[in-house]
Every structure is written in structure tokens, then in C-alpha cells.
Coordinates of C-alpha atoms and ligand atoms in Angstrom, one line a residue:
M1 CA 3.9 5.0 -20.7
K2 CA 4.7 8.2 -19.4
D3 CA 3.0 10.9 -17.7
N4 CA 3.3 14.5 -18.8
C5 CA 6.0 15.1 -16.2
N6 CA 8.1 12.4 -17.5
R7 CA 7.4 10.1 -14.8
E8 CA 6.7 6.0 -16.5
I9 CA 4.0 4.2 -14.7
K10 CA 6.0 1.2 -13.5
H11 CA 3.7 -0.4 -10.9
I12 CA -0.3 -1.0 -9.9
R13 CA -1.9 -0.7 -6.8
F14 CA -5.4 -2.4 -7.1
S15 CA -7.9 -2.5 -4.8
V16 CA -9.9 -5.7 -4.3
T17 CA -12.6 -4.2 -1.9
S18 CA -13.7 -1.0 0.3
K19 CA -15.2 -3.3 2.6
C20 CA -12.7 -3.4 6.1
N21 CA -13.2 -5.0 9.6
Y22 CA -11.0 -2.4 11.1
N23 CA -11.4 1.5 11.7
C24 CA -8.0 2.7 11.8
I25 CA -7.8 6.5 13.1
Y26 CA -5.8 8.0 10.3
C27 CA -7.6 5.8 7.4
D28 CA -7.3 7.1 3.6
H29 CA -9.6 4.6 2.0
E30 CA -6.8 4.4 -0.5
G31 CA -8.2 7.8 -1.7
F32 CA -11.6 6.9 -2.9
L33 CA -15.2 6.6 -0.6
P34 CA -15.9 3.0 0.1
K35 CA -17.9 1.5 -2.7
T36 CA -20.4 -0.9 -3.0
T37 CA -19.8 -2.3 -6.3
E38 CA -16.7 -4.4 -7.1
L39 CA -15.8 -5.7 -9.9
S40 CA -15.6 -9.4 -10.9
V41 CA -12.9 -11.6 -10.5
D42 CA -13.1 -12.4 -14.2
E43 CA -12.7 -8.5 -14.9
I44 CA -9.9 -8.2 -12.3
T45 CA -7.9 -10.7 -13.8
Q46 CA -8.7 -9.3 -17.3
L47 CA -8.0 -5.5 -16.3
C48 CA -4.7 -6.7 -14.6
R49 CA -3.5 -8.4 -17.8
I50 CA -4.4 -5.5 -20.3
L51 CA -2.5 -3.2 -17.9
A52 CA 0.7 -5.4 -17.9
Q53 CA 0.2 -6.0 -21.7
I54 CA -0.2 -1.7 -21.7
L55 CA 2.0 -0.6 -19.4
K56 CA 4.8 -3.2 -19.2
V57 CA 4.5 -3.2 -15.3
T58 CA 5.5 -6.3 -13.7
K59 CA 4.7 -5.1 -10.3
I60 CA 1.6 -5.2 -8.5
K61 CA 0.4 -4.3 -5.1
F62 CA -3.6 -5.6 -3.4
T63 CA -5.4 -3.4 -1.0
G64 CA -8.8 -2.6 -0.2
G65 CA -10.2 -2.0 1.9
E66 CA -8.9 -5.3 3.7
P67 CA -8.1 -7.5 0.7
L68 CA -8.2 -10.6 2.8
L69 CA -12.1 -9.8 3.2
R70 CA -12.3 -10.1 -0.4
E71 CA -13.9 -14.0 -0.6
E72 CA -12.4 -14.9 -3.7
I73 CA -8.6 -13.2 -2.7
V74 CA -6.9 -16.2 -3.1
E75 CA -8.4 -17.0 -6.2
I76 CA -7.4 -13.5 -7.9
I77 CA -3.9 -13.9 -6.4
R78 CA -3.6 -17.4 -8.7
N79 CA -5.1 -15.9 -11.7
V80 CA -2.9 -13.1 -11.7
S81 CA 0.3 -15.1 -10.9
E82 CA -0.9 -17.3 -13.9
L83 CA -0.7 -14.6 -16.2
K84 CA 2.8 -14.9 -16.0
L85 CA 3.1 -11.5 -16.6
Y86 CA 3.9 -10.0 -12.9
K87 CA 7.2 -10.8 -11.5
D88 CA 6.1 -9.2 -8.1
I89 CA 2.7 -9.7 -6.8
S90 CA 2.4 -8.3 -3.1
M91 CA -0.7 -7.0 -0.7
T92 CA -1.1 -4.9 2.0
T93 CA -3.1 -6.2 4.7
N94 CA -4.2 -5.5 8.6
G95 CA -3.4 -9.0 9.0
F96 CA -6.0 -10.1 10.7
N97 CA -6.8 -12.9 8.4
L98 CA -3.1 -14.4 7.9
V99 CA -3.3 -16.7 10.3
D100 CA -5.6 -18.8 8.2
K101 CA -4.6 -17.6 4.9
A102 CA -1.0 -17.0 4.7
Q103 CA 0.0 -20.2 3.2
D104 CA -3.1 -20.4 0.3
L105 CA -1.8 -16.9 -0.5
Y106 CA 1.7 -17.9 -1.0
N107 CA 0.6 -21.6 -3.2
A108 CA -1.2 -19.0 -5.1
G109 CA 1.7 -16.6 -6.1
L110 CA 1.7 -14.1 -3.5
N111 CA 5.5 -13.0 -3.5
R112 CA 5.3 -10.7 -0.6
I113 CA 3.1 -8.7 2.1
N114 CA 3.1 -5.3 4.4
V115 CA 1.3 -5.4 7.2
S116 CA -0.1 -2.3 9.2
L117 CA 1.3 -2.8 12.9
G118 CA 2.3 0.7 14.4
T119 CA 3.2 -0.1 18.2
L120 CA 4.3 -3.2 19.9
K121 CA 1.6 -2.6 22.8
P122 CA -1.8 -4.2 22.7
D123 CA -3.4 -1.1 24.4
I124 CA -2.2 1.2 21.7
Y125 CA -3.0 -1.1 19.1
K126 CA -6.6 -0.8 20.2
I127 CA -6.6 3.1 20.1
I128 CA -4.7 3.3 16.6
Y129 CA -6.7 0.6 14.7
G130 CA -9.5 0.1 17.1
S131 CA -9.0 -4.0 17.7
D132 CA -8.5 -6.2 20.5
S133 CA -6.4 -8.0 17.9
F134 CA -2.7 -7.3 18.6
N135 CA -1.6 -11.3 19.6
H136 CA -3.6 -12.6 16.7
V137 CA -2.4 -10.2 14.1
L138 CA 1.2 -11.2 15.1
K139 CA 0.7 -14.9 14.6
G140 CA -0.7 -14.1 11.6
I141 CA 3.0 -12.1 10.6
M142 CA 5.2 -15.3 12.2
K143 CA 2.8 -17.2 9.8
A144 CA 3.6 -15.4 6.9
K145 CA 7.2 -15.3 7.4
E146 CA 6.9 -18.7 8.1
V147 CA 5.6 -19.5 4.8
G148 CA 7.8 -17.0 2.6
L149 CA 5.6 -13.9 2.6
T150 CA 8.7 -12.2 2.2
P151 CA 10.6 -9.5 2.5
L152 CA 7.9 -9.1 5.2
K153 CA 7.1 -4.9 5.9
L154 CA 5.7 -3.4 8.5
N155 CA 3.8 -0.1 8.0
Y156 CA 4.4 2.4 10.9
V157 CA 2.2 5.6 10.6
I158 CA 3.8 7.5 13.6
L159 CA 1.5 9.6 15.3
K160 CA 2.5 12.3 17.9
G161 CA 1.9 11.3 21.6
I162 CA 0.3 8.0 20.2
N163 CA 3.1 5.7 18.9
D164 CA 6.2 8.0 18.3
Q165 CA 7.9 6.5 21.2
E166 CA 8.1 3.3 20.1
F167 CA 10.3 4.0 17.0
K168 CA 13.4 2.2 18.6
N169 CA 11.6 -0.9 19.8
M170 CA 10.2 -0.8 16.1
V171 CA 13.5 -1.2 14.7
N172 CA 14.8 -3.7 16.8
F173 CA 11.8 -6.3 16.4
C174 CA 12.3 -5.8 13.0
G175 CA 15.7 -6.4 13.3
E176 CA 15.6 -9.5 14.9
N177 CA 12.9 -10.9 12.8
D178 CA 14.1 -9.8 9.4
F179 CA 11.2 -7.1 8.7
V180 CA 11.5 -4.3 6.9
L181 CA 10.3 -1.4 9.0
Q182 CA 8.2 1.4 6.8
L183 CA 8.1 4.6 8.7
I184 CA 5.2 6.4 7.5
E185 CA 4.4 9.7 8.0
L186 CA 0.6 11.2 8.4
H187 CA -1.0 12.3 5.5
K188 CA -3.8 14.7 5.0
A189 CA -5.9 12.9 2.1
S190 CA -8.1 10.7 4.4
Q191 CA -12.0 11.9 5.6
A192 CA -10.7 10.6 8.9
V193 CA -7.8 13.1 9.1
N194 CA -9.7 15.8 7.3
Q195 CA -12.8 16.2 8.9
N196 CA -12.0 15.5 12.5
N197 CA -11.3 19.2 13.4
G198 CA -7.7 19.3 14.6
F199 CA -6.7 15.6 14.3
Y200 CA -3.8 16.4 11.5
E201 CA -2.2 19.2 14.2
R202 CA -2.6 17.2 17.1
Y203 CA -1.4 13.8 15.5
Y204 CA 1.3 14.6 12.9
Y205 CA 4.5 14.0 13.6
D206 CA 7.5 15.2 11.5
V207 CA 9.9 12.6 10.9
S208 CA 12.8 14.6 9.8
P209 CA 14.7 14.5 13.0
I210 CA 14.6 10.5 12.7
I211 CA 15.7 10.6 9.4
K212 CA 18.5 12.8 10.5
D213 CA 19.4 9.9 12.7
L214 CA 19.2 7.0 10.3
E215 CA 21.7 8.9 7.6
N216 CA 24.0 9.3 10.9
S217 CA 23.8 5.9 11.5
A218 CA 22.7 3.8 8.7
I219 CA 25.6 1.4 7.1
H220 CA 23.9 1.8 3.7
I221 CA 21.4 4.2 2.2
E222 CA 19.6 3.3 -1.1
T223 CA 16.7 5.7 -2.7
R224 CA 14.0 3.6 -4.4
G225 CA 14.1 5.9 -7.8
N226 CA 11.1 4.1 -9.2
M227 CA 9.0 4.0 -5.3
Q228 CA 8.4 7.7 -4.9
N229 CA 12.5 8.4 -4.0
R230 CA 11.6 6.4 -1.1
K231 CA 15.2 6.2 1.6
V232 CA 16.1 2.8 2.5
F233 CA 18.1 3.0 5.6
T234 CA 20.5 -0.1 6.4
L235 CA 21.2 0.1 10.3
P236 CA 24.2 -1.7 12.2
N237 CA 21.6 -4.1 13.7
T238 CA 20.8 -5.2 9.5
A239 CA 17.4 -4.0 10.3
K240 CA 15.8 -2.0 7.2
V241 CA 13.9 1.4 7.5
E242 CA 12.3 2.5 4.2
T243 CA 10.6 6.5 4.8
I244 CA 7.6 7.3 3.4
T245 CA 7.2 11.0 3.7
P246 CA 4.3 12.5 0.4
G247 CA 6.1 15.7 -0.9
H248 CA 8.1 17.1 -3.7
E249 CA 10.6 14.2 -3.8
F250 CA 8.1 11.9 -2.9
C251 CA 5.9 13.1 -6.0
M252 CA 8.9 13.3 -8.8
G253 CA 9.2 9.9 -8.0
C254 CA 6.0 8.5 -8.2
T255 CA 5.4 5.8 -10.7
K256 CA 2.0 4.2 -9.6
L257 CA -1.2 3.7 -11.0
R258 CA -4.5 2.8 -9.3
V259 CA -7.3 1.1 -9.5
G260 CA -10.3 1.5 -7.2
C261 CA -12.3 -1.9 -6.4
D262 CA -15.2 -0.7 -8.3
G263 CA -13.0 0.2 -11.3
N264 CA -11.8 3.5 -11.1
L265 CA -8.6 3.9 -12.6
F266 CA -7.0 6.8 -11.3
G267 CA -3.1 8.2 -11.0
C268 CA -2.9 9.8 -7.7
L269 CA -3.8 8.7 -4.5
F270 CA -4.9 12.5 -3.4
R271 CA -6.9 12.8 -6.9
S272 CA -9.3 10.1 -7.2
D273 CA -11.6 12.5 -8.5
L274 CA -9.7 12.6 -11.8
G275 CA -10.1 9.0 -12.5
T276 CA -11.8 6.6 -15.2
N277 CA -14.1 3.7 -14.5
I278 CA -13.0 1.2 -16.6
K279 CA -15.6 -1.3 -16.0
E280 CA -18.2 -0.5 -18.9
A281 CA -15.2 -0.8 -21.3
L282 CA -14.3 -4.3 -19.5
K283 CA -17.9 -5.7 -19.8
N284 CA -18.1 -4.4 -24.0
N285 CA -14.9 -6.6 -24.2
H286 CA -13.1 -3.7 -25.7
S287 CA -9.8 -3.4 -28.1
L288 CA -6.4 -3.6 -26.2
S289 CA -5.9 0.1 -28.5
S290 CA -9.2 1.8 -26.9
Y291 CA -8.1 0.3 -23.4
E292 CA -4.6 2.1 -24.0
R293 CA -6.5 5.2 -24.7
I294 CA -8.6 5.1 -21.6
V295 CA -5.2 4.1 -19.5
K296 CA -3.3 6.8 -21.2
Q297 CA -6.1 9.4 -20.9
V298 CA -5.6 8.6 -17.2
V299 CA -2.2 8.6 -16.7
E300 CA -2.4 12.2 -18.5
T301 CA -3.9 13.3 -15.3
R302 CA -1.2 12.9 -13.2
E303 CA 0.4 15.8 -11.7
P304 CA 2.8 16.1 -8.9
Y305 CA 2.3 17.7 -6.1
Y306 CA -1.3 16.8 -6.4
Ligands
SAM1 N1 -6.5 -2.6 5.3 C1 -5.1 -2.7 4.8 C2 -4.0 -2.6 5.5 O1 -4.2 -2.2 6.8 O2 -2.8 -2.3 5.2 C3 -5.0 -1.9 3.7 C4 -5.4 -0.7 3.4 S1 -4.7 0.5 4.0 C5 -5.5 2.2 3.5 C6 -3.2 0.7 3.3 C7 -2.0 1.6 4.5 O3 -2.4 2.9 3.9 C8 -1.8 1.4 5.8 O4 -0.8 0.6 6.2 C9 -1.0 2.9 6.2 O5 -0.2 2.7 6.1 C10 -1.5 3.6 4.9 N2 -2.6 5.1 5.5 C11 -4.1 4.8 5.2 N3 -4.3 6.3 5.9 C12 -3.0 7.1 6.0 C13 -2.9 8.1 6.6 N4 -3.7 9.3 6.4 N5 -1.5 8.9 6.7 C14 -0.9 7.8 6.5 N6 -0.9 6.8 5.8 C15 -1.9 6.0 5.7

């Protein structure tokens, strides 16, 4: 299914809870205010099946809040995997519960993960994530690698004056461990950023000089056309750096549909207000064609540059 700008929906980003055990200084809450209502496991499974059938998508990423706080997360992954409709099931997590859950998640059918790790220094970790658990998370990341949740990506939101000096160390760390570094520019679609006077101006770090350096030093450059035209640079030490910089190119290459934990279907991180809640329809077991109407209506609200 295509939106009005000819962008086809190719993957789903699905929040399973808005609960979180972290307090990241920039958090965007995945584009919507924390909700207390959550779709049930059956509703999530049913919706994943419907979306795959209607949109023919084969990629899905689970998120939160913190998805590993959802008690039934392993069951959710198993159910979705057993639908045999998705080829790529991934998750983005703060990594706190990976030591305990990585193996079960892998066994249930999770293919790979992204972990929020924007520093290699425990004191800076505390500043960014509000948590003392750097070493514990590192153990979880190594466990995830060991069980096969790969390619494992580290989400590095770069912040001026906090972790901007760590780029090279992060690249080396990723090269040594066969991780992909996701270099993410701070964006404003977040209450934490918006409602904190001067936060964006203080911490926004323009990554364009880094991208220029990467263009000069990379041995291979790929553009992920279906993934917001993100560039992936392979460096001489074999480390891969993927750059995420919201803007014109980014929007034109966006092929994502989002689902909030309460069942709000929306087409853009920056416009959850244009969403439609699908929970009632799920309760009443609508026909596939009426789900299709709801999904189409949401997809038609998608506009680049928000
Ligand atoms: N709790 C999970 C985690 O830590 O990955 C999933 C939710 S978290 C909101 C998902 C990702 O959103 C984070 O890894 C971070 O990269 C990104 N993010 C959140 N707020 C952001 C902001 N203001 N600017 C850029 N990226 C942001």
C-alpha cells in the first residue's frame, strides 16, 4: 500500500508498552504520550497478522517504552514468529533485561536487536540514561551477541558536550565486536527536548562534518532506500556506521507504519495526532476489508516533512 507521495509501507514499528525503567534525557516516547492501556497479547498477534496480510510487510520492529518490561514479551515474539509472515523480527531496547532474556527471545524467533548505548563511560551513561547500569547492560549486549541476535546495532544519539567526543571510540568498539553503530542526530519530536527550554540548542550536534569524514574514509557506502535513505558506511576496520539524520531525504525514504501500545495506528513519528485507534475494531473482529479501510485512511495521512 502506497501513501499519497508514492511511498510504500514496508515495515511496522510496534510499541508493546509505554512503561520504561529508564529516564533518557532526550526521550521521544516513540511519538506519543505514555499510555496506560495496552493491547493484549492476542490483539497484538492478531494485528500483526492483519498488517502483514494487508500490507504484505515482512519486517517488524518491537519497541516501547521499554519492550522488555512487557511481561509477555517472549510470548509476543513467539506468536508473531509462528505466524510465519515476518522474515525480519527485531527490537529496540535499553538492554537492561538482556542478560536474563536474550536466549529466550532468540529461541522465540527474535532475529536481531538495537540497543541504546551512546557512551562507553559509566558516568556519562548515568547522565544520558539516568541509570547506573552501564556494566550490566554491556553484559546483556555481549549475551545477545553470543546467542545470535545479530546484526546487533548500537543506538548512539550524539549530544553536544556529553558524548560527542566518543565517536571514534564507539566506532572502534563496534569494529572489534562486529556491531553496527547507528549515529543518530537529536530530534525535537520529544517533550523532553521541546519542553525543556534551550535543551535542543544546548545538546544538538550537527553530524554533517562526521558524515563528510565518513564519506572520505569509507571503503563502501550503501544507501538504504527503504529505510529513510539512511547511509551505511563500511570503514577500513570493517565497522559499519549507519547515519540517522531526520530531514528531506529521510522523509522521502520513509516506509514505516507505527503502532502505539494502545492500538493507535500512525504514519509518522512526528504526527501521532493523525493516528486512528484500531483497538475497537480488533475487539469486534472486523473483516479484513474493513481493517484495510482503517489502515488506508492512516497511510493517507502520511506526509513528508511532517
Ligand atoms: N526503550 C527502548 C530503547 O531504549 O531503545 C525503545 C524506545 S527508545 C524511545 C528508541 C530509540 O529512540 C532510542 O534508542 C533512541 O535512539 C531514539 N530516540 C528517542 N528520543 C530521541 C530524540 N529526541 N532524538 C533522537 N533519537 C531519539
